[in-house]
Coordinates of C-alpha atoms in Angstrom, one line a residue:
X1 CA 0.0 0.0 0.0
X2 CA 1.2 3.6 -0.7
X3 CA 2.4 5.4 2.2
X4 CA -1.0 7.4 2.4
X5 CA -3.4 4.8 2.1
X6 CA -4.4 1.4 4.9
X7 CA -6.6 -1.6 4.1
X8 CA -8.7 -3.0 6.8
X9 CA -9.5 -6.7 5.7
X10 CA -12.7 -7.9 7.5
X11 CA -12.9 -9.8 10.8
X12 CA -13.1 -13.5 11.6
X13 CA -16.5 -15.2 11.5
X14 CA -16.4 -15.2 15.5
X15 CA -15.7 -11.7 16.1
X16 CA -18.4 -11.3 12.7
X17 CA -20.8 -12.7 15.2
X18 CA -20.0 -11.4 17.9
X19 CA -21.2 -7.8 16.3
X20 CA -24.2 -9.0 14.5
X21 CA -25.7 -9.9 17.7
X22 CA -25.5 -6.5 18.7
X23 CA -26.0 -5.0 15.3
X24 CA -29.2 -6.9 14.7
X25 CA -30.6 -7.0 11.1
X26 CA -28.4 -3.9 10.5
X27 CA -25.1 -5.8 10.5
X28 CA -26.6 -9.0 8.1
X29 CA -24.7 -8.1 4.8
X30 CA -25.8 -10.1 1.6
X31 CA -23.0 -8.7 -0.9
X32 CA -24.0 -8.3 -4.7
X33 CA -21.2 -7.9 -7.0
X34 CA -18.4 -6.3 -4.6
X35 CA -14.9 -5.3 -6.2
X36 CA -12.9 -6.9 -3.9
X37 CA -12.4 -10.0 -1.9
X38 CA -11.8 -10.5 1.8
X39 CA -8.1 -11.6 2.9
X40 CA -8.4 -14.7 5.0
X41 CA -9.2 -14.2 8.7
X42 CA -6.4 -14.3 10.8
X43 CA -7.1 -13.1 14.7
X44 CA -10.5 -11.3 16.1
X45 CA -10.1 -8.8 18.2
X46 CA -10.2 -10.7 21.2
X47 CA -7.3 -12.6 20.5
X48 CA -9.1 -16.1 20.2
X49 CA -8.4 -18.2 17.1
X50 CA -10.7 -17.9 14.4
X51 CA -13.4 -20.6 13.9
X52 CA -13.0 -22.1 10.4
X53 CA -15.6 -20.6 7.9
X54 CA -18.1 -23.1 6.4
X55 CA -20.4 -20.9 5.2
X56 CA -18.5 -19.8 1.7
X57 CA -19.9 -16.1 2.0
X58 CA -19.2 -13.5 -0.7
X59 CA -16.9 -10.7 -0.3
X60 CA -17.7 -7.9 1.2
X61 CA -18.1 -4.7 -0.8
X62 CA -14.6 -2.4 -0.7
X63 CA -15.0 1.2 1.1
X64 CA -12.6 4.1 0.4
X65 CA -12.9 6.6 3.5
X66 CA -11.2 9.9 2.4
X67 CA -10.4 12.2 5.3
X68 CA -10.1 15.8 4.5
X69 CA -10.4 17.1 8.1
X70 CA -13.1 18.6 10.7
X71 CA -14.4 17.7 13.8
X72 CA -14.4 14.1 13.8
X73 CA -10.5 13.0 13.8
X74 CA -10.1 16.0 15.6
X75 CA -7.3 15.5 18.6
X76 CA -8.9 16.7 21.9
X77 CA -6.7 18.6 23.3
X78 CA -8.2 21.6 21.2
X79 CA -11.2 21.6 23.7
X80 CA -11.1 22.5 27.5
X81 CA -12.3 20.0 30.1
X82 CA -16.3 20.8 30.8
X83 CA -15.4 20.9 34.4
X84 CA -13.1 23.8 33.9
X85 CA -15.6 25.7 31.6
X86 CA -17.5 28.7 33.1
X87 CA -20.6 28.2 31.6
X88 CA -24.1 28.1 32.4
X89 CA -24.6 25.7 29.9
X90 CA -24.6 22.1 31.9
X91 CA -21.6 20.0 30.2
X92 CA -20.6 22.8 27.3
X93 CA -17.6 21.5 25.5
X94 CA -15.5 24.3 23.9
X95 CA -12.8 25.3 21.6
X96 CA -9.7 26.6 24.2
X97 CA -9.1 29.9 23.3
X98 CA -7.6 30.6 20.2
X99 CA -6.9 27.2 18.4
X100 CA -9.8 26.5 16.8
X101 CA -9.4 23.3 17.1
X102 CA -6.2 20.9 17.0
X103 CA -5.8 20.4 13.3
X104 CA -2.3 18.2 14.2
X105 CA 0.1 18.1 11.0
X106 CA 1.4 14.6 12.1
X107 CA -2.0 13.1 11.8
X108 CA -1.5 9.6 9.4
X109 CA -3.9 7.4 7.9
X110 CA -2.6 3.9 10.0
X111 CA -3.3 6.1 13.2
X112 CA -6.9 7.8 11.8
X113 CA -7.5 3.9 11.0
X114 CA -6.8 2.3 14.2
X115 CA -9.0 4.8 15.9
X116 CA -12.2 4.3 13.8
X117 CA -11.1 0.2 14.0
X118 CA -10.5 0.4 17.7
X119 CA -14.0 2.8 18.5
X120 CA -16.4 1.5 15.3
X121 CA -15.1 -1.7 15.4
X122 CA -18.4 -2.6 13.7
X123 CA -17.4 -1.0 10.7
X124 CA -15.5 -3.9 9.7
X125 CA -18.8 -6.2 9.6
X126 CA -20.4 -3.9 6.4
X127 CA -17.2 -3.6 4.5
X128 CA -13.6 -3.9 3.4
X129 CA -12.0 -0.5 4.3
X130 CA -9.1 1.7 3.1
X131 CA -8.2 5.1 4.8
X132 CA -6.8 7.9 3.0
X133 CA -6.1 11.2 4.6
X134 CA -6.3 13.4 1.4
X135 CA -6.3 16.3 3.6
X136 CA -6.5 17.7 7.2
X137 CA -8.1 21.0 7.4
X138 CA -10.9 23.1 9.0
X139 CA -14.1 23.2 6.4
X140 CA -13.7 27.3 6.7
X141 CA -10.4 26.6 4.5
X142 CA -12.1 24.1 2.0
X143 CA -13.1 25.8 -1.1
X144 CA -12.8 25.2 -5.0
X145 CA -9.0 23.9 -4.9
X146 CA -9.6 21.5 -2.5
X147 CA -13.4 20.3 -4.2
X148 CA -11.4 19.8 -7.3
X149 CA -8.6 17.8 -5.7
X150 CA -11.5 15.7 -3.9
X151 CA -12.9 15.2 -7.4
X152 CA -10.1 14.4 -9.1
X153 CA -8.8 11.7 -6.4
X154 CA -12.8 10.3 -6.6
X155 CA -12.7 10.2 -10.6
X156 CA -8.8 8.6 -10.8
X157 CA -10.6 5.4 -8.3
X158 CA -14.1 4.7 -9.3
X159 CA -13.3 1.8 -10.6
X160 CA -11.5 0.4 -7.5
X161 CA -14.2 0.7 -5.0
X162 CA -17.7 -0.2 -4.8
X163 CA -18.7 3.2 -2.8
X164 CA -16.6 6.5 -1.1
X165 CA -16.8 7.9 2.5
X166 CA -16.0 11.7 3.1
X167 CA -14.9 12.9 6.2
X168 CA -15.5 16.5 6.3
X169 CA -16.1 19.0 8.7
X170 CA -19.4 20.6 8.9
X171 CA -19.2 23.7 8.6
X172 CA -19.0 23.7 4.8
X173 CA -20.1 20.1 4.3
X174 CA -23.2 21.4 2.5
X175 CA -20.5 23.0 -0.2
X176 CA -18.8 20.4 -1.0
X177 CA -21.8 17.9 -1.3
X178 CA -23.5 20.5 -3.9
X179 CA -19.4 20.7 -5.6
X180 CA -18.8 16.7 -6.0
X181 CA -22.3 16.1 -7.2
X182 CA -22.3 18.4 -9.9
X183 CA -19.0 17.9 -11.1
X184 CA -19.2 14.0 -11.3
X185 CA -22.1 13.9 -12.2
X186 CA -23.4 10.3 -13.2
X187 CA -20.7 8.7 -11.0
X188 CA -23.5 6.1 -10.1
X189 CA -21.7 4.8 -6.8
X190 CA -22.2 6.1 -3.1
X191 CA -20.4 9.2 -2.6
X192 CA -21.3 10.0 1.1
X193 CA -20.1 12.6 2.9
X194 CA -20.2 12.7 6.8
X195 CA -18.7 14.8 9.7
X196 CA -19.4 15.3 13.7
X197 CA -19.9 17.8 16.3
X198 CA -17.5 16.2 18.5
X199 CA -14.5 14.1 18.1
X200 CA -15.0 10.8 17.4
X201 CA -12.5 10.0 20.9
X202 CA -14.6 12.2 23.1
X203 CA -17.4 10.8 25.6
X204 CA -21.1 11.2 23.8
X205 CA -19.6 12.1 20.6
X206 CA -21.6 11.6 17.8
X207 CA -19.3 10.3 15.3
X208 CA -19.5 6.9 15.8
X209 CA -22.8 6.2 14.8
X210 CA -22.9 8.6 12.1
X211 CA -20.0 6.4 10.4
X212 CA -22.2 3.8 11.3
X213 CA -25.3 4.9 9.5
X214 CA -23.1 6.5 6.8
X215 CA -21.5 2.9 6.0
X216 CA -24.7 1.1 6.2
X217 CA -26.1 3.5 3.9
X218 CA -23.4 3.4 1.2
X219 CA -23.1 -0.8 1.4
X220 CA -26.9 -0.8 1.1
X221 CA -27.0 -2.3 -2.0
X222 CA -25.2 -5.4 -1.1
X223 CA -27.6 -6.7 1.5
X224 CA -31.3 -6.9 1.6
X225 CA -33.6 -4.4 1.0
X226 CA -31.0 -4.2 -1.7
X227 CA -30.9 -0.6 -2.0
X228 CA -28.4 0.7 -4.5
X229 CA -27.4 4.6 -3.9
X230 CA -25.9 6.2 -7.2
X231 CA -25.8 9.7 -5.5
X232 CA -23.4 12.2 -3.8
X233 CA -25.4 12.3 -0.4
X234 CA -24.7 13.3 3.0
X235 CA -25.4 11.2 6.4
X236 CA -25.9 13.0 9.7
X237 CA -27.9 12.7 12.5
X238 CA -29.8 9.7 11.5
X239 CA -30.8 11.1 8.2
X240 CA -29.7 10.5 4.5
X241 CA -29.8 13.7 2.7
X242 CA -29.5 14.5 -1.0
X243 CA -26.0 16.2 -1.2
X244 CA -27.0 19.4 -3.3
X245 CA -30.1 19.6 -1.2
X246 CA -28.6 19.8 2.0
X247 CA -28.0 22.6 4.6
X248 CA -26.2 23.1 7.9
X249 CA -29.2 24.3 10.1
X250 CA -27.5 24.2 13.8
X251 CA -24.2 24.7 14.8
X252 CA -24.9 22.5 18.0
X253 CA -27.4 20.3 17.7
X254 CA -26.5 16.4 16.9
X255 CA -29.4 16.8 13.7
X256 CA -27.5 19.8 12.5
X257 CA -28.6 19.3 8.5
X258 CA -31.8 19.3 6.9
X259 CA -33.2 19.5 3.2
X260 CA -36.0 21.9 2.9
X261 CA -36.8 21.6 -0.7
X262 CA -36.4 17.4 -0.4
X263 CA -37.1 14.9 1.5
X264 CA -34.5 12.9 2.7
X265 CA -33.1 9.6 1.1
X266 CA -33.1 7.5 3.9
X267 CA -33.8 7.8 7.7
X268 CA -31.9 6.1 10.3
X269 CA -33.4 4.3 13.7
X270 CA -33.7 1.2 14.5
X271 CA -33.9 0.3 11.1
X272 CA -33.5 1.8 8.2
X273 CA -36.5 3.4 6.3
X274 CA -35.5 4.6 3.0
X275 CA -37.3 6.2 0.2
X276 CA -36.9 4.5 -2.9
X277 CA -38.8 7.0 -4.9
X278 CA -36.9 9.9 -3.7
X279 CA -33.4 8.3 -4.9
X280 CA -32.0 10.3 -8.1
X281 CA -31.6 6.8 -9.9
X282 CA -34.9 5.6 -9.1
X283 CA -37.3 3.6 -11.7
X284 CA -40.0 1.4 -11.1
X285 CA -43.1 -0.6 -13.3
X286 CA -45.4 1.9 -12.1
X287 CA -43.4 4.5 -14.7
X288 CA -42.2 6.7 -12.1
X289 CA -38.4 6.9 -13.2
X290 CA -35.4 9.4 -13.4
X291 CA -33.2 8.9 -16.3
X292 CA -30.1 8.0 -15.6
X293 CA -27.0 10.1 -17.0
X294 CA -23.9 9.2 -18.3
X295 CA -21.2 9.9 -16.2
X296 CA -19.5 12.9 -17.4
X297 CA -16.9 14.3 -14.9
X298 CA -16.4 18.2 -15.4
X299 CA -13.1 18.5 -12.9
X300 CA -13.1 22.4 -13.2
X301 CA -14.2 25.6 -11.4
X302 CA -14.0 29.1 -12.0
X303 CA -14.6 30.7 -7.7
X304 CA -14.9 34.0 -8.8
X305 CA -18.6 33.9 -7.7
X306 CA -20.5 36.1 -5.1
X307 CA -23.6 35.7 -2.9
X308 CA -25.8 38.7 -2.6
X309 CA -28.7 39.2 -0.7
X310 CA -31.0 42.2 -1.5
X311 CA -31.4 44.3 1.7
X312 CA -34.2 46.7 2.2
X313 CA -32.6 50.0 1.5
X314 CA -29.6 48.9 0.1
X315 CA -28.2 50.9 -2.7
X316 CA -26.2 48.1 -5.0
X317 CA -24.1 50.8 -6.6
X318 CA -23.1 52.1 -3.6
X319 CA -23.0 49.0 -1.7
X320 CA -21.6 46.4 -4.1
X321 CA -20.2 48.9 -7.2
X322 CA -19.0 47.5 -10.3
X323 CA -18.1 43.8 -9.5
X324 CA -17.5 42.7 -12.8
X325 CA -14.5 45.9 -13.0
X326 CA -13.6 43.4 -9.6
X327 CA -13.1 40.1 -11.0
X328 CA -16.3 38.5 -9.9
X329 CA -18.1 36.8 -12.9
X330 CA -21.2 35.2 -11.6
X331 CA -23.6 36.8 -8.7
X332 CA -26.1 34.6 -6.9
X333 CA -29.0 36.9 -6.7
X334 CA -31.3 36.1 -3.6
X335 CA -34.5 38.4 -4.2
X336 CA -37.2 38.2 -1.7
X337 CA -40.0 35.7 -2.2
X338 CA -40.9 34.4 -5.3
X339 CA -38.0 36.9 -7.4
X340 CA -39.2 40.1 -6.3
X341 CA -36.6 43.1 -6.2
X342 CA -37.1 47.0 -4.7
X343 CA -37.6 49.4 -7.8
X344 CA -36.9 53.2 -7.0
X345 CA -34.8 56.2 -7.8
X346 CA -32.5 55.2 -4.1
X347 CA -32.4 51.9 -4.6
X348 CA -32.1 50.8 -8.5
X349 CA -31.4 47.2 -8.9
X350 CA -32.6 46.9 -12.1
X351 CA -29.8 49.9 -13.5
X352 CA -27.1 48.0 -11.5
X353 CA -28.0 44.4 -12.7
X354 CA -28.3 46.0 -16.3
X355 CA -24.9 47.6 -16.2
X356 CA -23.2 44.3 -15.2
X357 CA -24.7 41.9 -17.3
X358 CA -23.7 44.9 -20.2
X359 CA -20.2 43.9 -18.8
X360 CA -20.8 39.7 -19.3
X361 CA -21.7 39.3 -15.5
X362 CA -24.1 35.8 -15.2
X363 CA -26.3 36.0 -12.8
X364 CA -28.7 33.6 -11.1
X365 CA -31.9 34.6 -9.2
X366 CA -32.8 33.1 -6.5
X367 CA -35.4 33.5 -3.2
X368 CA -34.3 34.1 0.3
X369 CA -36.7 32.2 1.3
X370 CA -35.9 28.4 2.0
X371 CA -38.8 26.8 0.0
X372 CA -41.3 27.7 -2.4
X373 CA -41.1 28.0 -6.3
X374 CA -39.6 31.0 -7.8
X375 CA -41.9 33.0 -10.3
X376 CA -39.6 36.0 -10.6
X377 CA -41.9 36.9 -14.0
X378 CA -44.8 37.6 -11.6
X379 CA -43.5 41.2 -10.8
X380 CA -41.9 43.9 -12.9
X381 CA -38.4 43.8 -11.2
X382 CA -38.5 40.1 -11.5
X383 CA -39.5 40.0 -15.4
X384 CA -37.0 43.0 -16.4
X385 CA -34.0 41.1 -14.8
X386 CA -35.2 38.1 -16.6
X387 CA -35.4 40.2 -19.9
X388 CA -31.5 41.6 -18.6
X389 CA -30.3 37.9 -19.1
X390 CA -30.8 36.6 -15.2
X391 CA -31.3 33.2 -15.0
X392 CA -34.5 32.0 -13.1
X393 CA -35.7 28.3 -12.4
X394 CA -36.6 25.4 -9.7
X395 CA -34.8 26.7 -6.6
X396 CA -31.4 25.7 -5.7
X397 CA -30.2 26.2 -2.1
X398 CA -27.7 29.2 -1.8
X399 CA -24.7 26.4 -1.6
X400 CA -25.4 24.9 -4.9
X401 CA -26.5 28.1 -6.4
X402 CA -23.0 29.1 -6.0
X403 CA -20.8 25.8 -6.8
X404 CA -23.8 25.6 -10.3
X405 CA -22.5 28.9 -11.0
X406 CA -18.7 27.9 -10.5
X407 CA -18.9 25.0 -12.8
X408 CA -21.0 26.6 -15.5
X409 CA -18.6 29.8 -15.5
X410 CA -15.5 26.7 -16.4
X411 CA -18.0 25.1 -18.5
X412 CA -19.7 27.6 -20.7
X413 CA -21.8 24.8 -23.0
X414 CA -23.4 23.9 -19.8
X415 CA -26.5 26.3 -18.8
X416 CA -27.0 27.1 -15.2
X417 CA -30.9 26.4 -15.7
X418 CA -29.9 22.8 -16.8
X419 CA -30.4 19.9 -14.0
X420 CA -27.2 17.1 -14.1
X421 CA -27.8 15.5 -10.7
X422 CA -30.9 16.4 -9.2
X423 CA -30.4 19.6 -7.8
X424 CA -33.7 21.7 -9.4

């Protein structure tokens, strides 16, 4: 194995047992066509000899877990000791003062792997695993350069793996679901992306059974119900969420993302309740169907894109000025309600919108509301920036607004107003 990357072969039928029984129906894996074969058993982790296998089971499916940083493999000596904290909050775990968190520069993929072994060991009962640690940084810092390197390293193994793990942290998880499912899109295996608000070494952290539910949900298709994900999604809190529908809703809450304009894949409990017709692959004999796209990777960006939000008031030339003169080449407009926009002599959107799109500006209209359907052609401001060349359409949330505009700024044949992988 390359210096960077760990195989974890899966255990011995006793220990296998040993975990079912306390996995239930969750753990019993019924592989379909997996990629790679398990390496003979040789010790379970409680040291016993194996019992010989009679049962001539098929391999389990192969897992690639990419770690690019956040929360989860976080070291915790970033955080002070709840008993020292001066809080009125009962148990309040914080950041110590000024690190942010412990984002260690010595952190290796054989040590990242022996913790999740060592704390998840039931990891091992749902799949072969490999570990690499493509990166190690804070979400604030992940941005285009680092979606594109995520990309790329997803693209170069698709065809080793049967489904892909993302450690991320959360804080930008949303941005980087929306980025890998538009710019692979038609990947047609499990790309799922999952984080925590604690570290996965802390007591009542909740990384543990997210990587649970996050590798039950991307091996799904290997045991009965049989259900095969062929989607960028994200798994947190006991809920499988379409990646470019998702959003980051509390900061401290264990159920800290939620889809308003979806529902969600899959939900988590006991069991596990998904919701076949909501997958983007789905097709049945009752003609309810989504086509299914050939996979056509599109591995750049161009970040020079900007979020506005109209504020009552707000004066865009004075506020914003000539952006285009500024470098920025696409604006994600979000108007109020359905596309509705102020229109006086103070405060003259319509002017300023004109004067960049004279410029070559694309811009992309949007609500600031977190559901609903725009119908920007309902009001005069809305129809005149439609007539200026805005683009209007089923909403996207703010995150993929901005990573759609990215990719069709790089990609100039592709139109903003044109669904790849069931984001509108």
């Amino acid at each position: 194995q390359p210096a960077s990357m760990v195989a974890v072969t899966a255990p011995s039928v006793a220990c296998s047992q040993h975990v079912a029984r306390y996995l239930g129906k969750r753990s019993s894996a019924v592989p379909l066509r997996p990629l790679r074969r398990t390496a003979p058993a040789t010790t379970c982790a409680s040291g016993r000899d194996p019992l010989p296998s009679t049962s001539g089971r098929d391999p389990l499916p192969s897992v690639l877990i990419i770690h690019t940083g956040g929360t989860l493999g976080m070291q915790t000596e970033a955080f002070d000791e709840p008993e020292k904290l001066q809080s009125s909050v009962q148990g309040a775990v914080v950041f110590k003062e000024g690190t942010g968190g412990d984002y260690t520069k010595t952190l290796q993929p054989g040590k990242l792997l022996q913790n999740l072994v060592t704390t998840v060991p039931e990891l091992q009962t749902f799949a072969d695993l490999e570990v690499k640690v493509l990166m190690n940084k804070d979400s604030c810092q992940i941005g285009p350069k680092q979606w594109i390197r995520m990309a790329q390293e997803l693209h170069t193994r698709r065809d080793e793996f049967d489904a892909f793990v993302i450690v991320h942290g959360t804080d930008t998880m949303a941005y980087t679901a929306s980025a890998l499912s538009l710019m692979l899109s038609g990947f047609a295996k499990p790309i799922i992306l999952t984080g925590s608000q604690l570290p996965l070494s802390m007591p009542r952290s909740d990384a543990r059974q997210n990587l649970i539910d996050t590798i039950t949900c991307a091996t799904a298709g290997f045991s009965a119900p049989h259900v095969q994900l062929e989607e960028v999604a994200l798994c947190f809190g006991g809920v499988l969420l379409r990646g470019n529908r998702a959003r980051k809703t509390s900061a401290t809450i264990y159920s800290a993302f939620d889809s308003p304009t979806y529902p969600p894949l899959a939900r988590l409990g006991v069991g596990v309740e998904w919701r076949r017709r909501a997958l983007l692959q789905y097709e049945d004999t009752d003609g309810v169907s989504y086509t299914k796209r050939a996979y056509t990777p599109r591995l750049k960006l161009d970040p020079n894109v900007i979020r506005l939000p109209i504020v009552p008031g707000c004066d865009p030339k004075i506020v914003y000025g000539d952006l285009y003169a500024r470098g920025v080449r696409g604006i994600v407009l979000e108007a109020f309600g359905v596309g509705n926009m102020p229109w006086t002599k103070e405060t003259g959107w319509i002017p300023w919108l004109r004067s960049q799109r004279k410029q070559g500006m694309m811009i992309y209209l949007t609500s600031q509301c977190e559901s609903g359907e725009l119908h920007p052609e309902l009001y005069r401001t809305g129809s005149l920036a439609l007539e200026l060349g805005a683009v209007s359409g089923p909403m996207m949330t703010p995150e993929c607004a901005v990573v759609k505009l990215m990719l069709c700024l790089a990609h100039p044949d592709l139109p903003p107003a044109q669904p790849i992988a069931g984001e509108l």
